[in-house]
Amino acid sequence: MSRLCWWFVQGLSRLLDVNEGEAARGDLQESGESGGQAVVELLGLVVRRYAAPWMHWQPWAAPLGLAAPFMLLFGGRGVSEPWLGAVGLQIHALWHYKARYQVGLPVFEDELNIVCLCLLLVIWAWAGGYAFGLLARRLAWVHPALLLVLFWMCVFPIAIMLTWGMPDIVLSLIPQVVFLLIPLLIGIYYGSRSHGVSARRAILAALTLAVLTVVAQIGESRAALALDVWSRGESMDSRMVWNPHWFPFAAILWQFGILGAIAFWRGRHAQLQTV
Amino acid sequence: MLGEFEYLLLTTASRLGDGAYGASIRLEIAETTGRSCSIGALYTTLGRLEEKGLVKTWMGDPTPERGGRPKRMVRVTSKGVQAATEFYNAVTRVTRGAAWDRNAETTGRAT
């Protein structure tokens, strides 16, 4: 029993800063605490450490960092074009028919569209994770908002499994994991350790996203036109069409507005502390 | 202005001098006040005092009785001494004339 308790103490100490965990375990051992008492003591410290940041506004505001990316990525039509669905469709077609899903656009244009969509997914997921990590800091990995997002990501393939079948879960998981989950977690990792981005980098990232969004929207518009032209039995020309959806651009402003606000607040806070 | 437990911790660390670290502070507080001091309260308060610049902490050497784990050593800074002095003077001033202060005086005279 005592051994089990001390094993539990070791696990609990990993939730703390390395030095603090080691020092606390050493103190408990030196004081001759029983295993059970040591668990209670260390649990108290862990709870206090994890509860303390909730006294500040940042962890409460952290979901704002995830709001725009996840409205974009899961919003569907009316909010934005379903980018994840478009990438998933290509993977589905490649797996089942050993061919790409084509709508009559030139091959180069088709491939450019897919690359654009993949980059958009990666950058948006990363930016969301970064802003979230920047605000939630050490709470990021246990924040209810992240757990909710991960739950949603699990529910999505389960829903597909119920309607489509087993191989399609794996297929739907590929874009989810590669283009969303991994960049999101990397973004959180870097965000939670960072002090913010410089204005120049934020503007550069926002411009990159805006350009990619325009290219993707032109691609979507031309794909819709190609389908229309094909259904009339005509061949596609090189006409430039763009049916803009404004939500992604509003989302860019929102996301980089948040990053800018955090950088401004951190700078001001540091200034006040030096005064 | 310090909190009561903050003052207790500063005073204990100051009394222990070079021997002030987590376990010794806990033991000293328990012996002098008769109240047990949890690791959680101790470390979170130490963190707060360090943020305020009232104490300085660093990792000491590991010892066998601690299973080879290092101690978190504590030293009260000059700012900490000043804060504790202010707290002590304020408590002494505010206690003057209180019932328990008169009792203490009476007891003092009697002995």
Short mmCIF file of C-alpha atoms in Angstrom, two decimals:
data_model
loop_
_atom_site.label_atom_id
_atom_site.label_comp_id
_atom_site.label_asym_id
_atom_site.label_seq_id
_atom_site.Cartn_x
_atom_site.Cartn_y
_atom_site.Cartn_z
CA MET A 1 0.00 0.00 0.00
CA SER A 2 2.76 2.39 1.05
CA ARG A 3 4.72 1.54 -2.10
CA LEU A 4 1.65 2.27 -4.20
CA CYS A 5 1.22 5.62 -2.42
CA TRP A 6 4.84 6.62 -3.08
CA TRP A 7 4.45 5.57 -6.71
CA PHE A 8 1.42 7.87 -6.83
CA VAL A 9 3.48 10.64 -5.18
CA GLN A 10 6.08 10.24 -7.93
CA GLY A 11 3.35 10.58 -10.57
CA LEU A 12 1.91 13.67 -8.87
CA SER A 13 5.32 15.33 -8.63
CA ARG A 14 5.60 15.12 -12.44
CA LEU A 15 2.70 17.54 -12.66
CA LEU A 16 4.87 20.14 -10.93
CA ASP A 17 7.93 22.06 -11.99
CA VAL A 18 10.86 19.57 -11.91
CA ASN A 19 12.76 21.34 -9.10
CA GLU A 20 9.67 21.93 -7.01
CA GLY A 21 8.51 18.32 -7.42
CA GLU A 22 11.91 16.97 -6.34
CA ALA A 23 12.21 19.36 -3.38
CA ALA A 24 8.67 18.59 -2.19
CA ARG A 25 9.26 14.82 -2.40
CA GLY A 26 12.53 15.24 -0.52
CA ASP A 27 10.79 17.29 2.20
CA LEU A 28 8.07 14.65 2.59
CA GLN A 29 10.64 11.87 2.86
CA GLU A 30 12.79 13.82 5.33
CA SER A 31 9.74 14.62 7.51
CA GLY A 32 8.97 10.89 7.66
CA GLU A 33 5.43 11.28 6.29
CA SER A 34 3.48 8.09 5.61
CA GLY A 35 2.67 7.24 1.99
CA GLY A 36 -0.97 8.25 2.35
CA GLN A 37 -0.12 11.54 4.04
CA ALA A 38 2.48 12.28 1.35
CA VAL A 39 -0.16 11.79 -1.36
CA VAL A 40 -2.55 14.18 0.40
CA GLU A 41 0.21 16.78 0.91
CA LEU A 42 1.46 16.65 -2.68
CA LEU A 43 -2.06 16.59 -4.09
CA GLY A 44 -2.73 19.78 -2.13
CA LEU A 45 0.30 21.44 -3.73
CA VAL A 46 -0.67 20.28 -7.23
CA VAL A 47 -4.26 21.55 -6.79
CA ARG A 48 -3.01 24.91 -5.50
CA ARG A 49 -0.52 25.25 -8.37
CA TYR A 50 -3.15 24.45 -11.00
CA ALA A 51 -5.88 26.53 -9.37
CA ALA A 52 -3.74 29.65 -8.97
CA PRO A 53 -3.61 30.66 -12.67
CA TRP A 54 -7.44 30.63 -12.85
CA MET A 55 -7.36 33.73 -10.63
CA HIS A 56 -6.06 35.63 -13.66
CA TRP A 57 -8.03 36.50 -16.81
CA GLN A 58 -5.70 34.81 -19.35
CA PRO A 59 -6.85 31.17 -19.02
CA TRP A 60 -10.47 32.34 -19.26
CA ALA A 61 -9.66 34.24 -22.45
CA ALA A 62 -7.63 31.37 -23.97
CA PRO A 63 -10.61 29.80 -25.84
CA LEU A 64 -10.80 33.05 -27.86
CA GLY A 65 -7.56 31.92 -29.50
CA LEU A 66 -9.24 28.73 -30.69
CA ALA A 67 -12.57 30.28 -31.65
CA ALA A 68 -11.71 31.60 -35.13
CA PRO A 69 -9.71 28.60 -36.37
CA PHE A 70 -12.31 26.10 -35.24
CA MET A 71 -15.23 28.07 -36.61
CA LEU A 72 -13.34 28.15 -39.89
CA LEU A 73 -12.27 24.54 -39.88
CA PHE A 74 -15.53 23.02 -38.68
CA GLY A 75 -17.96 25.78 -39.55
CA GLY A 76 -19.00 24.34 -42.90
CA ARG A 77 -20.87 26.22 -45.59
CA GLY A 78 -22.35 29.54 -44.60
CA VAL A 79 -19.31 30.26 -42.43
CA SER A 80 -16.56 29.10 -44.78
CA GLU A 81 -15.81 26.46 -47.36
CA PRO A 82 -15.18 23.10 -45.71
CA TRP A 83 -11.42 22.91 -46.31
CA LEU A 84 -11.00 19.78 -44.25
CA GLY A 85 -13.74 18.11 -46.28
CA ALA A 86 -12.04 19.05 -49.57
CA VAL A 87 -8.71 17.55 -48.45
CA GLY A 88 -10.52 14.50 -47.03
CA LEU A 89 -12.31 14.02 -50.38
CA GLN A 90 -8.98 13.86 -52.20
CA ILE A 91 -7.60 11.28 -49.77
CA HIS A 92 -10.82 9.29 -50.07
CA ALA A 93 -10.62 9.34 -53.89
CA LEU A 94 -6.95 8.38 -53.86
CA TRP A 95 -7.61 5.46 -51.53
CA HIS A 96 -10.71 4.06 -53.20
CA TYR A 97 -10.20 4.92 -56.87
CA LYS A 98 -6.42 5.39 -57.04
CA ALA A 99 -7.11 8.73 -58.71
CA ARG A 100 -7.51 12.32 -57.65
CA TYR A 101 -10.94 13.89 -57.43
CA GLN A 102 -10.97 16.24 -60.41
CA VAL A 103 -13.50 18.79 -61.50
CA GLY A 104 -12.11 19.61 -64.91
CA LEU A 105 -9.46 22.11 -63.92
CA PRO A 106 -5.90 21.87 -65.30
CA VAL A 107 -3.77 19.46 -63.22
CA PHE A 108 -1.41 22.20 -61.99
CA GLU A 109 -4.31 24.34 -60.80
CA ASP A 110 -5.93 21.38 -59.09
CA GLU A 111 -2.72 20.54 -57.25
CA LEU A 112 -2.15 24.16 -56.30
CA ASN A 113 -5.64 24.21 -54.75
CA ILE A 114 -4.91 21.14 -52.65
CA VAL A 115 -1.55 22.49 -51.48
CA CYS A 116 -3.25 25.79 -50.58
CA LEU A 117 -5.97 24.04 -48.58
CA CYS A 118 -3.41 21.89 -46.72
CA LEU A 119 -1.31 24.96 -45.88
CA LEU A 120 -4.39 26.86 -44.73
CA LEU A 121 -5.38 24.01 -42.42
CA VAL A 122 -1.87 23.74 -40.97
CA ILE A 123 -1.37 27.49 -40.47
CA TRP A 124 -4.82 28.01 -38.96
CA ALA A 125 -4.47 25.07 -36.58
CA TRP A 126 -0.98 26.24 -35.59
CA ALA A 127 -2.09 29.88 -35.12
CA GLY A 128 -5.04 28.75 -33.00
CA GLY A 129 -2.83 26.55 -30.84
CA TYR A 130 -0.22 29.28 -30.50
CA ALA A 131 -2.71 31.96 -29.35
CA PHE A 132 -4.33 29.44 -27.00
CA GLY A 133 -0.97 28.39 -25.50
CA LEU A 134 0.12 32.00 -25.17
CA LEU A 135 -2.88 32.76 -22.97
CA ALA A 136 -3.37 29.49 -21.12
CA ARG A 137 0.38 28.91 -20.43
CA ARG A 138 0.90 25.90 -18.14
CA LEU A 139 -2.84 25.26 -17.98
CA ALA A 140 -2.99 24.73 -21.75
CA TRP A 141 -2.65 20.94 -21.58
CA VAL A 142 -5.42 20.53 -19.01
CA HIS A 143 -7.66 23.37 -20.22
CA PRO A 144 -11.30 22.28 -20.68
CA ALA A 145 -11.42 24.07 -24.07
CA LEU A 146 -8.60 21.89 -25.43
CA LEU A 147 -10.22 18.76 -24.02
CA LEU A 148 -13.46 19.80 -25.74
CA VAL A 149 -11.65 20.30 -29.06
CA LEU A 150 -9.96 16.89 -28.76
CA PHE A 151 -13.30 15.33 -27.88
CA TRP A 152 -14.85 16.96 -30.96
CA MET A 153 -12.01 15.64 -33.11
CA CYS A 154 -12.72 12.14 -31.80
CA VAL A 155 -16.49 12.42 -32.26
CA PHE A 156 -16.09 13.40 -35.92
CA PRO A 157 -14.43 10.10 -37.01
CA ILE A 158 -16.80 8.07 -34.82
CA ALA A 159 -19.75 9.68 -36.60
CA ILE A 160 -18.15 8.71 -39.92
CA MET A 161 -17.53 5.17 -38.71
CA LEU A 162 -21.22 4.78 -37.87
CA THR A 163 -22.26 5.87 -41.35
CA TRP A 164 -19.39 4.83 -43.62
CA GLY A 165 -17.42 2.01 -42.01
CA MET A 166 -14.01 1.27 -40.58
CA PRO A 167 -11.52 2.11 -43.40
CA ASP A 168 -13.05 5.57 -43.71
CA ILE A 169 -12.33 6.39 -40.08
CA VAL A 170 -8.63 5.98 -40.79
CA LEU A 171 -9.00 8.05 -43.95
CA SER A 172 -10.83 10.84 -42.15
CA LEU A 173 -8.28 10.70 -39.35
CA ILE A 174 -5.36 11.38 -41.71
CA PRO A 175 -6.28 15.01 -42.52
CA GLN A 176 -7.53 15.51 -38.94
CA VAL A 177 -4.28 14.34 -37.39
CA VAL A 178 -1.76 15.57 -39.98
CA PHE A 179 -3.27 18.96 -40.82
CA LEU A 180 -5.08 19.82 -37.59
CA LEU A 181 -4.06 17.93 -34.48
CA ILE A 182 -0.27 17.92 -34.91
CA PRO A 183 0.03 21.63 -35.91
CA LEU A 184 -2.43 22.53 -33.13
CA LEU A 185 -0.37 20.71 -30.48
CA ILE A 186 2.90 22.15 -31.81
CA GLY A 187 1.32 25.62 -31.74
CA ILE A 188 0.23 25.11 -28.12
CA TYR A 189 3.71 23.85 -27.18
CA TYR A 190 5.43 26.91 -28.62
CA GLY A 191 2.72 29.35 -27.53
CA SER A 192 2.83 28.23 -23.90
CA ARG A 193 6.61 28.84 -23.82
CA SER A 194 6.63 32.05 -25.82
CA HIS A 195 6.22 35.68 -24.76
CA GLY A 196 4.38 36.64 -27.94
CA VAL A 197 5.14 37.37 -31.57
CA SER A 198 6.69 40.52 -32.96
CA ALA A 199 4.42 42.83 -34.96
CA ARG A 200 6.42 42.15 -38.13
CA ARG A 201 6.00 38.36 -37.88
CA ALA A 202 2.30 38.68 -37.06
CA ILE A 203 1.70 40.90 -40.10
CA LEU A 204 3.70 38.52 -42.31
CA ALA A 205 1.70 35.53 -41.09
CA ALA A 206 -1.60 37.41 -41.53
CA LEU A 207 -0.64 38.41 -45.09
CA THR A 208 0.38 34.82 -45.93
CA LEU A 209 -2.96 33.56 -44.66
CA ALA A 210 -4.84 36.26 -46.58
CA VAL A 211 -3.02 35.43 -49.84
CA LEU A 212 -3.57 31.68 -49.37
CA THR A 213 -7.23 32.30 -48.59
CA VAL A 214 -7.65 34.35 -51.78
CA VAL A 215 -5.92 31.64 -53.84
CA ALA A 216 -8.06 28.92 -52.21
CA GLN A 217 -11.26 30.89 -52.81
CA ILE A 218 -10.34 31.50 -56.45
CA GLY A 219 -9.66 27.76 -56.74
CA GLU A 220 -13.06 26.95 -55.20
CA SER A 221 -14.82 29.45 -57.49
CA ARG A 222 -13.08 28.07 -60.58
CA ALA A 223 -13.88 24.49 -59.52
CA ALA A 224 -17.56 25.42 -59.22
CA LEU A 225 -17.41 27.09 -62.63
CA ALA A 226 -15.63 24.05 -64.15
CA LEU A 227 -18.39 21.76 -62.87
CA ASP A 228 -21.01 24.07 -64.33
CA VAL A 229 -19.21 24.28 -67.68
CA TRP A 230 -18.70 20.49 -67.75
CA SER A 231 -22.40 19.84 -67.08
CA ARG A 232 -23.22 21.97 -70.15
CA GLY A 233 -20.79 19.88 -72.20
CA GLU A 234 -18.34 22.70 -72.71
CA SER A 235 -14.63 22.87 -71.93
CA MET A 236 -13.12 25.02 -69.17
CA ASP A 237 -11.35 28.23 -70.12
CA SER A 238 -8.84 30.32 -68.16
CA ARG A 239 -11.40 32.84 -66.90
CA MET A 240 -10.56 34.25 -63.46
CA VAL A 241 -13.51 34.05 -61.06
CA TRP A 242 -13.62 34.82 -57.37
CA ASN A 243 -16.71 34.51 -55.21
CA PRO A 244 -15.33 35.81 -51.94
CA HIS A 245 -16.42 34.59 -48.50
CA TRP A 246 -15.54 37.31 -46.05
CA PHE A 247 -15.59 35.27 -42.85
CA PRO A 248 -12.02 33.89 -43.26
CA PHE A 249 -10.69 37.44 -43.63
CA ALA A 250 -12.59 38.56 -40.54
CA ALA A 251 -11.12 35.53 -38.77
CA ILE A 252 -7.60 36.58 -39.79
CA LEU A 253 -8.19 40.05 -38.33
CA TRP A 254 -9.62 38.50 -35.15
CA GLN A 255 -6.76 36.00 -34.72
CA PHE A 256 -3.95 38.45 -35.31
CA GLY A 257 -5.80 41.11 -33.35
CA ILE A 258 -5.66 38.74 -30.36
CA LEU A 259 -1.94 38.07 -30.88
CA GLY A 260 -1.28 41.81 -31.20
CA ALA A 261 -3.34 42.58 -28.08
CA ILE A 262 -1.41 39.97 -26.06
CA ALA A 263 1.95 41.35 -27.30
CA PHE A 264 0.80 44.91 -26.42
CA TRP A 265 -0.45 43.84 -22.98
CA ARG A 266 2.76 41.88 -22.22
CA GLY A 267 4.90 44.87 -23.29
CA ARG A 268 2.88 47.24 -21.12
CA HIS A 269 2.92 44.84 -18.18
CA ALA A 270 6.72 44.49 -18.43
CA GLN A 271 7.06 48.29 -18.63
CA LEU A 272 4.90 48.77 -15.52
CA GLN A 273 6.95 46.19 -13.64
CA THR A 274 10.21 47.96 -14.47
CA VAL A 275 8.69 51.30 -13.38
CA MET B 1 1.33 44.58 3.72
CA LEU B 2 2.15 40.95 4.40
CA GLY B 3 -0.37 38.25 5.21
CA GLU B 4 -0.19 36.40 8.51
CA PHE B 5 1.24 33.21 7.01
CA GLU B 6 3.67 35.19 4.89
CA TYR B 7 4.98 36.88 8.03
CA LEU B 8 5.21 33.54 9.81
CA LEU B 9 7.21 32.10 6.94
CA LEU B 10 9.54 35.10 6.66
CA THR B 11 10.22 35.10 10.39
CA THR B 12 10.86 31.37 10.50
CA ALA B 13 13.18 31.49 7.49
CA SER B 14 15.05 34.41 9.04
CA ARG B 15 15.46 32.54 12.37
CA LEU B 16 16.71 29.41 10.65
CA GLY B 17 19.25 31.38 8.63
CA ASP B 18 21.41 29.13 6.45
CA GLY B 19 19.39 26.09 7.51
CA ALA B 20 16.12 27.42 6.05
CA TYR B 21 14.54 25.05 3.53
CA GLY B 22 11.15 23.41 2.99
CA ALA B 23 11.23 20.63 5.61
CA SER B 24 13.02 22.67 8.31
CA ILE B 25 10.58 25.60 7.90
CA ARG B 26 7.59 23.24 8.15
CA LEU B 27 8.97 21.62 11.29
CA GLU B 28 9.82 24.96 12.91
CA ILE B 29 6.36 26.41 12.19
CA ALA B 30 4.68 23.26 13.56
CA GLU B 31 6.80 23.39 16.76
CA THR B 32 6.47 27.11 17.45
CA THR B 33 2.81 27.61 16.55
CA GLY B 34 1.42 24.15 17.24
CA ARG B 35 -0.18 24.28 13.77
CA SER B 36 0.77 21.92 11.00
CA CYS B 37 1.92 23.55 7.80
CA SER B 38 1.03 21.84 4.53
CA ILE B 39 3.54 21.50 1.70
CA GLY B 40 1.00 23.19 -0.59
CA ALA B 41 0.65 26.28 1.61
CA LEU B 42 4.42 26.43 2.15
CA TYR B 43 5.48 26.23 -1.49
CA THR B 44 2.75 28.47 -2.92
CA THR B 45 3.48 31.12 -0.27
CA LEU B 46 7.22 30.82 -0.92
CA GLY B 47 6.54 31.32 -4.62
CA ARG B 48 4.47 34.43 -3.89
CA LEU B 49 7.14 35.86 -1.57
CA GLU B 50 9.79 35.20 -4.20
CA GLU B 51 7.70 36.98 -6.85
CA LYS B 52 7.48 39.98 -4.51
CA GLY B 53 11.26 39.85 -4.02
CA LEU B 54 10.96 39.18 -0.29
CA VAL B 55 12.84 35.88 -0.35
CA LYS B 56 15.33 34.23 -2.63
CA THR B 57 15.19 30.48 -3.20
CA TRP B 58 17.60 28.12 -4.90
CA MET B 59 18.18 24.40 -5.14
CA GLY B 60 20.62 23.05 -2.53
CA ASP B 61 22.61 19.85 -2.45
CA PRO B 62 20.89 16.46 -2.31
CA THR B 63 21.17 14.52 0.97
CA PRO B 64 20.74 10.76 1.70
CA GLU B 65 17.93 11.25 4.28
CA ARG B 66 15.91 12.93 1.51
CA GLY B 67 16.38 10.01 -0.88
CA GLY B 68 19.07 11.96 -2.73
CA ARG B 69 16.71 14.82 -3.55
CA PRO B 70 17.80 18.46 -3.35
CA LYS B 71 16.50 21.00 -0.82
CA ARG B 72 14.82 24.23 -1.82
CA MET B 73 16.90 26.66 0.21
CA VAL B 74 15.38 29.96 1.35
CA ARG B 75 16.97 33.28 2.25
CA VAL B 76 15.11 36.42 3.34
CA THR B 77 16.15 39.44 1.26
CA SER B 78 16.65 42.95 2.67
CA LYS B 79 13.26 43.85 1.16
CA GLY B 80 11.81 40.87 3.06
CA VAL B 81 13.39 42.05 6.32
CA GLN B 82 11.88 45.49 5.77
CA ALA B 83 8.41 44.07 5.02
CA ALA B 84 8.52 41.79 8.09
CA THR B 85 9.66 44.70 10.30
CA GLU B 86 6.81 46.88 9.04
CA PHE B 87 4.31 44.08 9.68
CA TYR B 88 5.68 43.46 13.19
CA ASN B 89 5.61 47.19 14.07
CA ALA B 90 2.05 47.50 12.74
CA VAL B 91 0.88 44.50 14.77
CA THR B 92 2.64 45.81 17.88
CA ARG B 93 1.07 49.28 17.46
CA VAL B 94 -2.39 47.92 16.79
CA THR B 95 -2.18 45.54 19.76
CA ARG B 96 -1.29 48.29 22.20
CA GLY B 97 -4.23 48.77 24.58
CA ALA B 98 -6.03 45.62 23.52
CA ALA B 99 -7.36 43.32 26.24
CA TRP B 100 -4.78 40.65 25.63
CA ASP B 101 -2.02 43.25 25.64
CA ARG B 102 -3.06 44.48 29.12
CA ASN B 103 -3.23 40.85 30.28
CA ALA B 104 0.28 40.34 29.03
CA GLU B 105 1.42 43.42 30.92
CA THR B 106 -0.30 42.25 34.12
CA THR B 107 1.19 38.82 33.78
CA GLY B 108 4.57 40.43 33.16
CA ARG B 109 4.32 42.60 36.31
CA ALA B 110 3.15 39.67 38.44
CA THR B 111 6.15 37.60 37.44
#
